Amino acid sequence: MGRELNNWIDTYIEYTDSSESPLSYHTWSALSVIAGALRRNVYLQWGLGQVIYPNMYIVLVGASGRTRKGSALGIAKEFLKSISSVSVAPESSTGREAMILAMKRANNTYEDPVTKEIKNQCSISAVSEELSVFLGQGNITYLANLTDWYDSKDEWEYESVGRGRDRLVGLCLNLIGGTAPDWLQSMIPAEAVGGGFTSRVIFIVEERKRKSVPKHIMTPRELELRELLIADLERISKMIGPFRMDREAEELYTQWYIDEDTKLSNGQPVIEDPRFAGYCERRATHIRKIMMCCSAARSDDLIITAHDFHRAKEFLAQAEVHMGKTFGGLGRARNSDILENIKNFIQRMGISTRKTVLAKFYRDITPLELNQIEDTLKGMGVIKIKVFPLEGDKSYTWINSDD
């Protein structure tokens, strides 16, 4: 029996067309649902012993009540819960101990079609409408654990309360959540931003909802699409075995990797904010995971084609247009006085660095506010910014002699 739909993601977008949530929220929710259905059943062998699974960490960022994050996440959760073989973390699974228990309860077995081994997996999807509740406030230990879990290790040992050392076998966490930008500062301490956990997250940033829908009643077409989506998601959840890239996809990916690596080495990352330096280094892993989901969306053949590569690249590129605003305090007015002072300082110096500017103006501005001023000055065409990811710094060069 074949698929009901030509492409699961395209149909999901059609199904959610009457929703107020932005298109990007639904697109990445669809990718997360597919990743959650696939679990550890599928993988991409990479390099010397490296195995990549399709699980992702996706965070929808937008002002509370304005962008309809909860609506998009609610639809995604409904589809995940419709598949009996997929474990979805309970609403109460907040914090390290609760998530470990939820993953332990999700334990099941499957047969690897290549090795014929019976393997264990503790695969689970977490959908959190309020990521601040899921992560807690500045919980460094939990963030470190989430960083470990992203790589879906074969075994993960931990200290359990009252039982000493315990372990999870075949761990795989797929996470999608929502947050307002202001909450990120309290959830993720400054020392955890840039590497570790945040480098593994794809942030989807929007500032407003897509449309106004005063009242929505499910149409016969939407009811039909829902049934078709569930039927094909059930098939996706039964896919098992290794993905492989066809020749054209591998050639395209290889060239993309070389081009992007060259830009990164030349101080031209896709996102200039140094807090995304770790993310920029990890983009190749992100795109491999997305390619697997794009392939699974259209076929059971476990082959990544040129079409899957192009689509994955497009999805990621669209997300990265606004990703740099993640930590920037969306919708806040800039302080015009301090902006003018910084502008004048850079003009006098000719060239300066982010660290120098922060050291001079630390009484008047926060690092988040400086990000906004950078964007303004760059948009005005008066400075050129170069990023030095290894040093975690930037240079500002004055390029406008007229004032």
GROMACS .gro file of C-alpha atoms in nm:
model
  403
    1MET     CA    1   0.000   0.000   0.000
    2GLY     CA    2   0.146   0.337  -0.104
    3ARG     CA    3   0.127   0.685   0.040
    4GLU     CA    4  -0.196   0.881   0.038
    5LEU     CA    5  -0.013   1.211  -0.018
    6ASN     CA    6   0.260   1.334  -0.250
    7ASN     CA    7   0.434   1.523   0.029
    8TRP     CA    8   0.344   1.529   0.397
    9ILE     CA    9   0.492   1.874   0.464
   10ASP     CA   10   0.308   2.038   0.172
   11THR     CA   11  -0.022   1.886   0.282
   12TYR     CA   12   0.037   1.992   0.644
   13ILE     CA   13   0.089   2.350   0.519
   14GLU     CA   14  -0.237   2.328   0.325
   15TYR     CA   15  -0.416   2.186   0.628
   16THR     CA   16  -0.300   2.475   0.851
   17ASP     CA   17  -0.366   2.750   0.594
   18SER     CA   18  -0.661   2.889   0.792
   19SER     CA   19  -0.452   2.921   1.109
   20GLU     CA   20  -0.336   3.261   1.233
   21SER     CA   21   0.013   3.128   1.309
   22PRO     CA   22   0.297   3.228   1.071
   23LEU     CA   23   0.384   2.990   0.788
   24SER     CA   24   0.733   2.933   0.932
   25TYR     CA   25   0.586   2.805   1.258
   26HIS     CA   26   0.380   2.545   1.073
   27THR     CA   27   0.666   2.447   0.841
   28TRP     CA   28   0.901   2.372   1.130
   29SER     CA   29   0.623   2.209   1.330
   30ALA     CA   30   0.571   1.974   1.034
   31LEU     CA   31   0.943   1.890   1.027
   32SER     CA   32   0.937   1.827   1.402
   33VAL     CA   33   0.636   1.597   1.375
   34ILE     CA   34   0.811   1.390   1.107
   35ALA     CA   35   1.129   1.373   1.317
   36GLY     CA   36   0.924   1.263   1.616
   37ALA     CA   37   0.752   0.989   1.415
   38LEU     CA   38   1.082   0.859   1.273
   39ARG     CA   39   1.257   0.835   1.612
   40ARG     CA   40   1.575   0.621   1.615
   41ASN     CA   41   1.423   0.382   1.361
   42VAL     CA   42   1.611   0.561   1.084
   43TYR     CA   43   1.957   0.713   1.070
   44LEU     CA   44   2.228   0.850   0.844
   45GLN     CA   45   2.571   0.690   0.872
   46TRP     CA   46   2.835   0.962   0.856
   47GLY     CA   47   3.211   0.938   0.871
   48LEU     CA   48   3.400   0.711   1.106
   49GLY     CA   49   3.132   0.568   1.329
   50GLN     CA   50   2.916   0.881   1.344
   51VAL     CA   51   2.544   0.814   1.324
   52ILE     CA   52   2.296   1.100   1.280
   53TYR     CA   53   1.933   1.060   1.382
   54PRO     CA   54   1.652   1.293   1.266
   55ASN     CA   55   1.558   1.437   1.608
   56MET     CA   56   1.575   1.815   1.631
   57TYR     CA   57   1.547   2.094   1.887
   58ILE     CA   58   1.320   2.366   1.746
   59VAL     CA   59   1.209   2.677   1.935
   60LEU     CA   60   0.938   2.912   1.806
   61VAL     CA   61   1.017   3.265   1.925
   62GLY     CA   62   0.764   3.545   1.931
   63ALA     CA   63   0.596   3.796   2.160
   64SER     CA   64   0.339   3.642   2.395
   65GLY     CA   65  -0.009   3.635   2.246
   66ARG     CA   66   0.098   3.810   1.928
   67THR     CA   67   0.235   3.531   1.706
   68ARG     CA   68   0.011   3.234   1.796
   69LYS     CA   69   0.297   2.999   1.890
   70GLY     CA   70   0.063   2.789   2.102
   71SER     CA   71  -0.176   2.727   1.813
   72ALA     CA   72   0.099   2.591   1.590
   73LEU     CA   73   0.240   2.374   1.870
   74GLY     CA   74  -0.104   2.242   1.962
   75ILE     CA   75  -0.165   2.116   1.608
   76ALA     CA   76   0.176   1.949   1.598
   77LYS     CA   77   0.117   1.777   1.931
   78GLU     CA   78  -0.222   1.650   1.817
   79PHE     CA   79  -0.063   1.472   1.520
   80LEU     CA   80   0.217   1.319   1.727
   81LYS     CA   81  -0.031   1.187   1.981
   82SER     CA   82  -0.241   1.033   1.704
   83ILE     CA   83   0.033   0.773   1.635
   84SER     CA   84   0.025   0.493   1.893
   85SER     CA   85   0.392   0.396   1.849
   86VAL     CA   86   0.513   0.753   1.918
   87SER     CA   87   0.571   0.856   2.280
   88VAL     CA   88   0.490   1.216   2.366
   89ALA     CA   89   0.615   1.356   2.696
   90PRO     CA   90   0.332   1.439   2.939
   91GLU     CA   91   0.262   1.804   3.021
   92SER     CA   92   0.403   1.739   3.368
   93SER     CA   93   0.742   1.630   3.227
   94THR     CA   94   0.924   1.949   3.319
   95GLY     CA   95   1.275   1.940   3.456
   96ARG     CA   96   1.555   1.687   3.439
   97GLU     CA   97   1.416   1.409   3.659
   98ALA     CA   98   1.071   1.417   3.498
   99MET     CA   99   1.216   1.396   3.147
  100ILE     CA  100   1.448   1.109   3.238
  101LEU     CA  101   1.150   0.918   3.379
  102ALA     CA  102   0.941   0.993   3.069
  103MET     CA  103   1.218   0.866   2.839
  104LYS     CA  104   1.267   0.555   3.050
  105ARG     CA  105   0.894   0.476   3.025
  106ALA     CA  106   0.912   0.522   2.646
  107ASN     CA  107   1.150   0.225   2.612
  108ASN     CA  108   1.074  -0.023   2.332
  109THR     CA  109   1.260  -0.246   2.086
  110TYR     CA  110   1.301  -0.267   1.709
  111GLU     CA  111   1.498  -0.478   1.463
  112ASP     CA  112   1.775  -0.313   1.264
  113PRO     CA  113   1.720  -0.435   0.905
  114VAL     CA  114   2.094  -0.413   0.827
  115THR     CA  115   2.244  -0.592   1.128
  116LYS     CA  116   1.927  -0.789   1.220
  117GLU     CA  117   1.995  -0.690   1.581
  118ILE     CA  118   1.712  -0.626   1.824
  119LYS     CA  119   1.779  -0.280   1.960
  120ASN     CA  120   1.637  -0.075   2.245
  121GLN     CA  121   1.529   0.282   2.215
  122CYS     CA  122   1.397   0.545   2.456
  123SER     CA  123   1.260   0.780   2.191
  124ILE     CA  124   1.025   1.058   2.293
  125SER     CA  125   0.892   1.388   2.160
  126ALA     CA  126   0.843   1.687   2.389
  127VAL     CA  127   0.608   1.966   2.283
  128SER     CA  128   0.622   2.264   2.518
  129GLU     CA  129   0.403   2.567   2.464
  130GLU     CA  130   0.594   2.746   2.743
  131LEU     CA  131   0.963   2.658   2.715
  132SER     CA  132   1.032   2.857   3.031
  133VAL     CA  133   0.835   2.595   3.227
  134PHE     CA  134   1.008   2.307   3.048
  135LEU     CA  135   1.363   2.439   3.099
  136GLY     CA  136   1.325   2.624   3.428
  137GLN     CA  137   1.526   2.930   3.515
  138GLY     CA  138   1.900   2.912   3.446
  139ASN     CA  139   1.924   2.538   3.510
  140ILE     CA  140   2.279   2.473   3.387
  141THR     CA  141   2.273   2.101   3.475
  142TYR     CA  142   1.954   2.040   3.278
  143LEU     CA  143   2.083   2.239   2.980
  144ALA     CA  144   2.400   2.028   2.985
  145ASN     CA  145   2.188   1.711   2.986
  146LEU     CA  146   1.979   1.837   2.694
  147THR     CA  147   2.302   1.906   2.508
  148ASP     CA  148   2.408   1.543   2.565
  149TRP     CA  149   2.069   1.405   2.463
  150TYR     CA  150   2.069   1.585   2.128
  151ASP     CA  151   2.323   1.340   1.986
  152SER     CA  152   2.098   1.039   2.066
  153LYS     CA  153   2.367   0.837   2.236
  154ASP     CA  154   2.345   0.457   2.245
  155GLU     CA  155   2.383   0.470   2.621
  156TRP     CA  156   2.357   0.756   2.869
  157GLU     CA  157   2.438   0.707   3.236
  158TYR     CA  158   2.308   0.924   3.518
  159GLU     CA  159   2.270   0.939   3.892
  160SER     CA  160   1.913   0.856   3.992
  161VAL     CA  161   1.758   0.961   4.321
  162GLY     CA  162   1.763   0.667   4.562
  163ARG     CA  163   1.892   0.411   4.311
  164GLY     CA  164   2.247   0.520   4.237
  165ARG     CA  165   2.373   0.500   3.881
  166ASP     CA  166   2.123   0.415   3.609
  167ARG     CA  167   2.119   0.444   3.230
  168LEU     CA  168   1.904   0.507   2.926
  169VAL     CA  169   1.962   0.283   2.623
  170GLY     CA  170   1.896   0.418   2.274
  171LEU     CA  171   1.808   0.768   2.391
  172CYS     CA  172   1.642   1.004   2.139
  173LEU     CA  173   1.472   1.331   2.234
  174ASN     CA  174   1.286   1.538   1.977
  175LEU     CA  175   1.192   1.881   2.113
  176ILE     CA  176   0.977   2.167   1.990
  177GLY     CA  177   0.874   2.454   2.212
  178GLY     CA  178   0.773   2.815   2.218
  179THR     CA  179   0.894   3.120   2.407
  180ALA     CA  180   0.881   3.496   2.416
  181PRO     CA  181   1.222   3.657   2.353
  182ASP     CA  182   1.226   3.823   2.695
  183TRP     CA  183   1.212   3.484   2.867
  184LEU     CA  184   1.524   3.354   2.695
  185GLN     CA  185   1.748   3.567   2.918
  186SER     CA  186   1.615   3.403   3.234
  187MET     CA  187   1.600   3.049   3.092
  188ILE     CA  188   1.945   3.041   2.936
  189PRO     CA  189   2.230   3.200   3.135
  190ALA     CA  190   2.476   3.413   2.940
  191GLU     CA  191   2.751   3.152   2.978
  192ALA     CA  192   2.529   2.891   2.807
  193VAL     CA  193   2.453   3.108   2.502
  194GLY     CA  194   2.660   3.054   2.190
  195GLY     CA  195   2.770   2.695   2.237
  196GLY     CA  196   2.633   2.382   2.395
  197PHE     CA  197   2.256   2.383   2.406
  198THR     CA  198   2.182   2.691   2.192
  199SER     CA  199   2.407   2.572   1.908
  200ARG     CA  200   2.180   2.269   1.876
  201VAL     CA  201   1.859   2.473   1.857
  202ILE     CA  202   1.696   2.606   1.542
  203PHE     CA  203   1.520   2.928   1.650
  204ILE     CA  204   1.221   3.030   1.437
  205VAL     CA  205   1.159   3.399   1.500
  206GLU     CA  206   0.843   3.589   1.406
  207GLU     CA  207   0.710   3.927   1.519
  208ARG     CA  208   0.343   3.899   1.426
  209LYS     CA  209   0.073   3.649   1.333
  210ARG     CA  210   0.011   3.566   0.967
  211LYS     CA  211  -0.356   3.666   0.944
  212SER     CA  212  -0.667   3.742   1.149
  213VAL     CA  213  -0.922   3.462   1.177
  214PRO     CA  214  -1.210   3.570   1.406
  215LYS     CA  215  -1.365   3.223   1.406
  216HIS     CA  216  -1.266   2.898   1.241
  217ILE     CA  217  -1.486   2.599   1.173
  218MET     CA  218  -1.328   2.285   1.027
  219THR     CA  219  -1.421   2.243   0.662
  220PRO     CA  220  -1.488   1.904   0.497
  221ARG     CA  221  -1.159   1.946   0.307
  222GLU     CA  222  -0.965   2.006   0.629
  223LEU     CA  223  -1.124   1.701   0.791
  224GLU     CA  224  -1.024   1.495   0.489
  225LEU     CA  225  -0.667   1.628   0.495
  226ARG     CA  226  -0.639   1.550   0.864
  227GLU     CA  227  -0.726   1.186   0.807
  228LEU     CA  228  -0.483   1.159   0.515
  229LEU     CA  229  -0.205   1.321   0.719
  230ILE     CA  230  -0.258   1.078   1.006
  231ALA     CA  231  -0.261   0.779   0.769
  232ASP     CA  232   0.069   0.878   0.609
  233LEU     CA  233   0.226   0.975   0.940
  234GLU     CA  234   0.151   0.621   1.055
  235ARG     CA  235   0.346   0.492   0.754
  236ILE     CA  236   0.632   0.731   0.828
  237SER     CA  237   0.647   0.599   1.185
  238LYS     CA  238   0.703   0.248   1.047
  239MET     CA  239   1.004   0.347   0.832
  240ILE     CA  240   1.319   0.174   0.950
  241GLY     CA  241   1.681   0.149   0.841
  242PRO     CA  242   1.961   0.371   0.711
  243PHE     CA  243   1.914   0.670   0.481
  244ARG     CA  244   2.155   0.717   0.194
  245MET     CA  245   2.224   1.012  -0.032
  246ASP     CA  246   2.207   0.960  -0.407
  247ARG     CA  247   2.500   1.081  -0.617
  248GLU     CA  248   2.354   1.419  -0.714
  249ALA     CA  249   2.252   1.500  -0.357
  250GLU     CA  250   2.594   1.405  -0.227
  251GLU     CA  251   2.767   1.627  -0.483
  252LEU     CA  252   2.540   1.921  -0.402
  253TYR     CA  253   2.587   1.876  -0.028
  254THR     CA  254   2.966   1.847  -0.063
  255GLN     CA  255   2.988   2.171  -0.262
  256TRP     CA  256   2.757   2.348  -0.018
  257TYR     CA  257   2.969   2.232   0.275
  258ILE     CA  258   3.293   2.355   0.113
  259ASP     CA  259   3.139   2.692   0.023
  260GLU     CA  260   2.993   2.749   0.370
  261ASP     CA  261   3.310   2.635   0.545
  262THR     CA  262   3.514   2.878   0.335
  263LYS     CA  263   3.283   3.167   0.427
  264LEU     CA  264   3.307   3.073   0.794
  265SER     CA  265   3.688   3.062   0.778
  266ASN     CA  266   3.688   3.407   0.614
  267GLY     CA  267   3.484   3.559   0.896
  268GLN     CA  268   3.158   3.561   0.699
  269PRO     CA  269   2.917   3.344   0.901
  270VAL     CA  270   2.557   3.322   0.789
  271ILE     CA  271   2.456   3.489   1.120
  272GLU     CA  272   2.694   3.763   1.232
  273ASP     CA  273   2.602   3.765   1.601
  274PRO     CA  274   2.893   3.584   1.776
  275ARG     CA  275   2.642   3.410   2.004
  276PHE     CA  276   2.551   3.203   1.698
  277ALA     CA  277   2.911   3.098   1.630
  278GLY     CA  278   2.841   2.749   1.768
  279TYR     CA  279   2.524   2.721   1.563
  280CYS     CA  280   2.710   2.822   1.245
  281GLU     CA  281   2.966   2.547   1.308
  282ARG     CA  282   2.683   2.296   1.350
  283ARG     CA  283   2.475   2.391   1.044
  284ALA     CA  284   2.590   2.084   0.851
  285THR     CA  285   2.440   1.855   1.115
  286HIS     CA  286   2.117   2.053   1.110
  287ILE     CA  287   2.082   2.026   0.734
  288ARG     CA  288   2.146   1.650   0.739
  289LYS     CA  289   1.865   1.603   0.988
  290ILE     CA  290   1.631   1.822   0.783
  291MET     CA  291   1.718   1.630   0.463
  292MET     CA  292   1.612   1.305   0.628
  293CYS     CA  293   1.278   1.458   0.724
  294CYS     CA  294   1.228   1.603   0.374
  295SER     CA  295   1.292   1.260   0.223
  296ALA     CA  296   1.055   1.089   0.466
  297ALA     CA  297   0.787   1.348   0.386
  298ARG     CA  298   0.763   1.230   0.025
  299SER     CA  299   0.866   0.863   0.019
  300ASP     CA  300   0.946   0.546   0.213
  301ASP     CA  301   1.256   0.475   0.001
  302LEU     CA  302   1.509   0.616   0.254
  303ILE     CA  303   1.694   0.796  -0.027
  304ILE     CA  304   1.797   1.161   0.005
  305THR     CA  305   1.774   1.325  -0.336
  306ALA     CA  306   1.879   1.660  -0.481
  307HIS     CA  307   1.522   1.779  -0.421
  308ASP     CA  308   1.552   1.694  -0.051
  309PHE     CA  309   1.884   1.879  -0.027
  310HIS     CA  310   1.750   2.192  -0.198
  311ARG     CA  311   1.440   2.194   0.018
  312ALA     CA  312   1.634   2.145   0.342
  313LYS     CA  313   1.873   2.425   0.243
  314GLU     CA  314   1.580   2.655   0.163
  315PHE     CA  315   1.404   2.583   0.493
  316LEU     CA  316   1.721   2.657   0.689
  317ALA     CA  317   1.806   2.970   0.489
  318GLN     CA  318   1.457   3.113   0.544
  319ALA     CA  319   1.483   3.049   0.918
  320GLU     CA  320   1.826   3.213   0.937
  321VAL     CA  321   1.699   3.542   0.791
  322HIS     CA  322   1.541   3.627   1.128
  323MET     CA  323   1.731   3.393   1.361
  324GLY     CA  324   1.977   3.666   1.455
  325LYS     CA  325   1.690   3.847   1.631
  326THR     CA  326   1.646   3.562   1.879
  327PHE     CA  327   1.821   3.733   2.168
  328GLY     CA  328   1.756   4.089   2.058
  329GLY     CA  329   1.437   4.183   2.242
  330LEU     CA  330   1.188   4.194   1.956
  331GLY     CA  331   0.971   4.500   1.931
  332ARG     CA  332   1.165   4.721   2.177
  333ALA     CA  333   1.250   5.079   2.089
  334ARG     CA  334   1.619   5.160   2.065
  335ASN     CA  335   1.779   5.421   2.286
  336SER     CA  336   1.852   5.697   2.039
  337ASP     CA  337   2.094   5.886   2.268
  338ILE     CA  338   2.329   5.591   2.331
  339LEU     CA  339   2.303   5.489   1.965
  340GLU     CA  340   2.427   5.833   1.864
  341ASN     CA  341   2.711   5.817   2.120
  342ILE     CA  342   2.827   5.477   1.992
  343LYS     CA  343   2.798   5.593   1.633
  344ASN     CA  344   3.014   5.898   1.709
  345PHE     CA  345   3.268   5.686   1.897
  346ILE     CA  346   3.315   5.443   1.607
  347GLN     CA  347   3.340   5.735   1.365
  348ARG     CA  348   3.615   5.896   1.574
  349MET     CA  349   3.806   5.570   1.612
  350GLY     CA  350   3.765   5.460   1.249
  351ILE     CA  351   3.769   5.099   1.362
  352SER     CA  352   3.676   4.941   1.695
  353THR     CA  353   3.558   4.609   1.841
  354ARG     CA  354   3.246   4.491   2.017
  355LYS     CA  355   3.444   4.424   2.337
  356THR     CA  356   3.583   4.778   2.332
  357VAL     CA  357   3.240   4.934   2.284
  358LEU     CA  358   3.089   4.726   2.564
  359ALA     CA  359   3.377   4.816   2.795
  360LYS     CA  360   3.333   5.188   2.726
  361PHE     CA  361   2.951   5.199   2.739
  362TYR     CA  362   2.874   4.920   2.986
  363ARG     CA  363   2.693   5.160   3.222
  364ASP     CA  364   2.450   5.261   2.948
  365ILE     CA  365   2.386   4.950   2.739
  366THR     CA  366   2.346   4.574   2.761
  367PRO     CA  367   2.487   4.324   2.509
  368LEU     CA  368   2.133   4.264   2.381
  369GLU     CA  369   2.079   4.635   2.318
  370LEU     CA  370   2.416   4.657   2.141
  371ASN     CA  371   2.294   4.391   1.897
  372GLN     CA  372   2.006   4.618   1.799
  373ILE     CA  373   2.237   4.918   1.760
  374GLU     CA  374   2.468   4.710   1.539
  375ASP     CA  375   2.171   4.625   1.316
  376THR     CA  376   2.069   4.992   1.297
  377LEU     CA  377   2.417   5.123   1.215
  378LYS     CA  378   2.470   4.851   0.958
  379GLY     CA  379   2.129   4.927   0.805
  380MET     CA  380   2.220   5.295   0.790
  381GLY     CA  381   2.527   5.198   0.588
  382VAL     CA  382   2.775   5.369   0.821
  383ILE     CA  383   2.964   5.067   0.953
  384LYS     CA  384   3.095   4.736   0.823
  385ILE     CA  385   3.094   4.442   1.062
  386LYS     CA  386   3.334   4.151   1.057
  387VAL     CA  387   3.289   3.854   1.289
  388PHE     CA  388   3.569   3.661   1.458
  389PRO     CA  389   3.391   3.345   1.585
  390LEU     CA  390   3.693   3.191   1.756
  391GLU     CA  391   3.756   3.504   1.963
  392GLY     CA  392   3.384   3.564   2.020
  393ASP     CA  393   3.421   3.922   1.899
  394LYS     CA  394   3.344   4.157   1.609
  395SER     CA  395   3.512   4.456   1.450
  396TYR     CA  396   3.324   4.773   1.351
  397THR     CA  397   3.474   4.975   1.065
  398TRP     CA  398   3.342   5.323   0.984
  399ILE     CA  399   3.262   5.341   0.611
  400ASN     CA  400   3.082   5.674   0.577
  401SER     CA  401   3.293   5.989   0.567
  402ASP     CA  402   2.989   6.216   0.541
  403ASP     CA  403   2.799   6.302   0.856
   0.00000   0.00000   0.00000
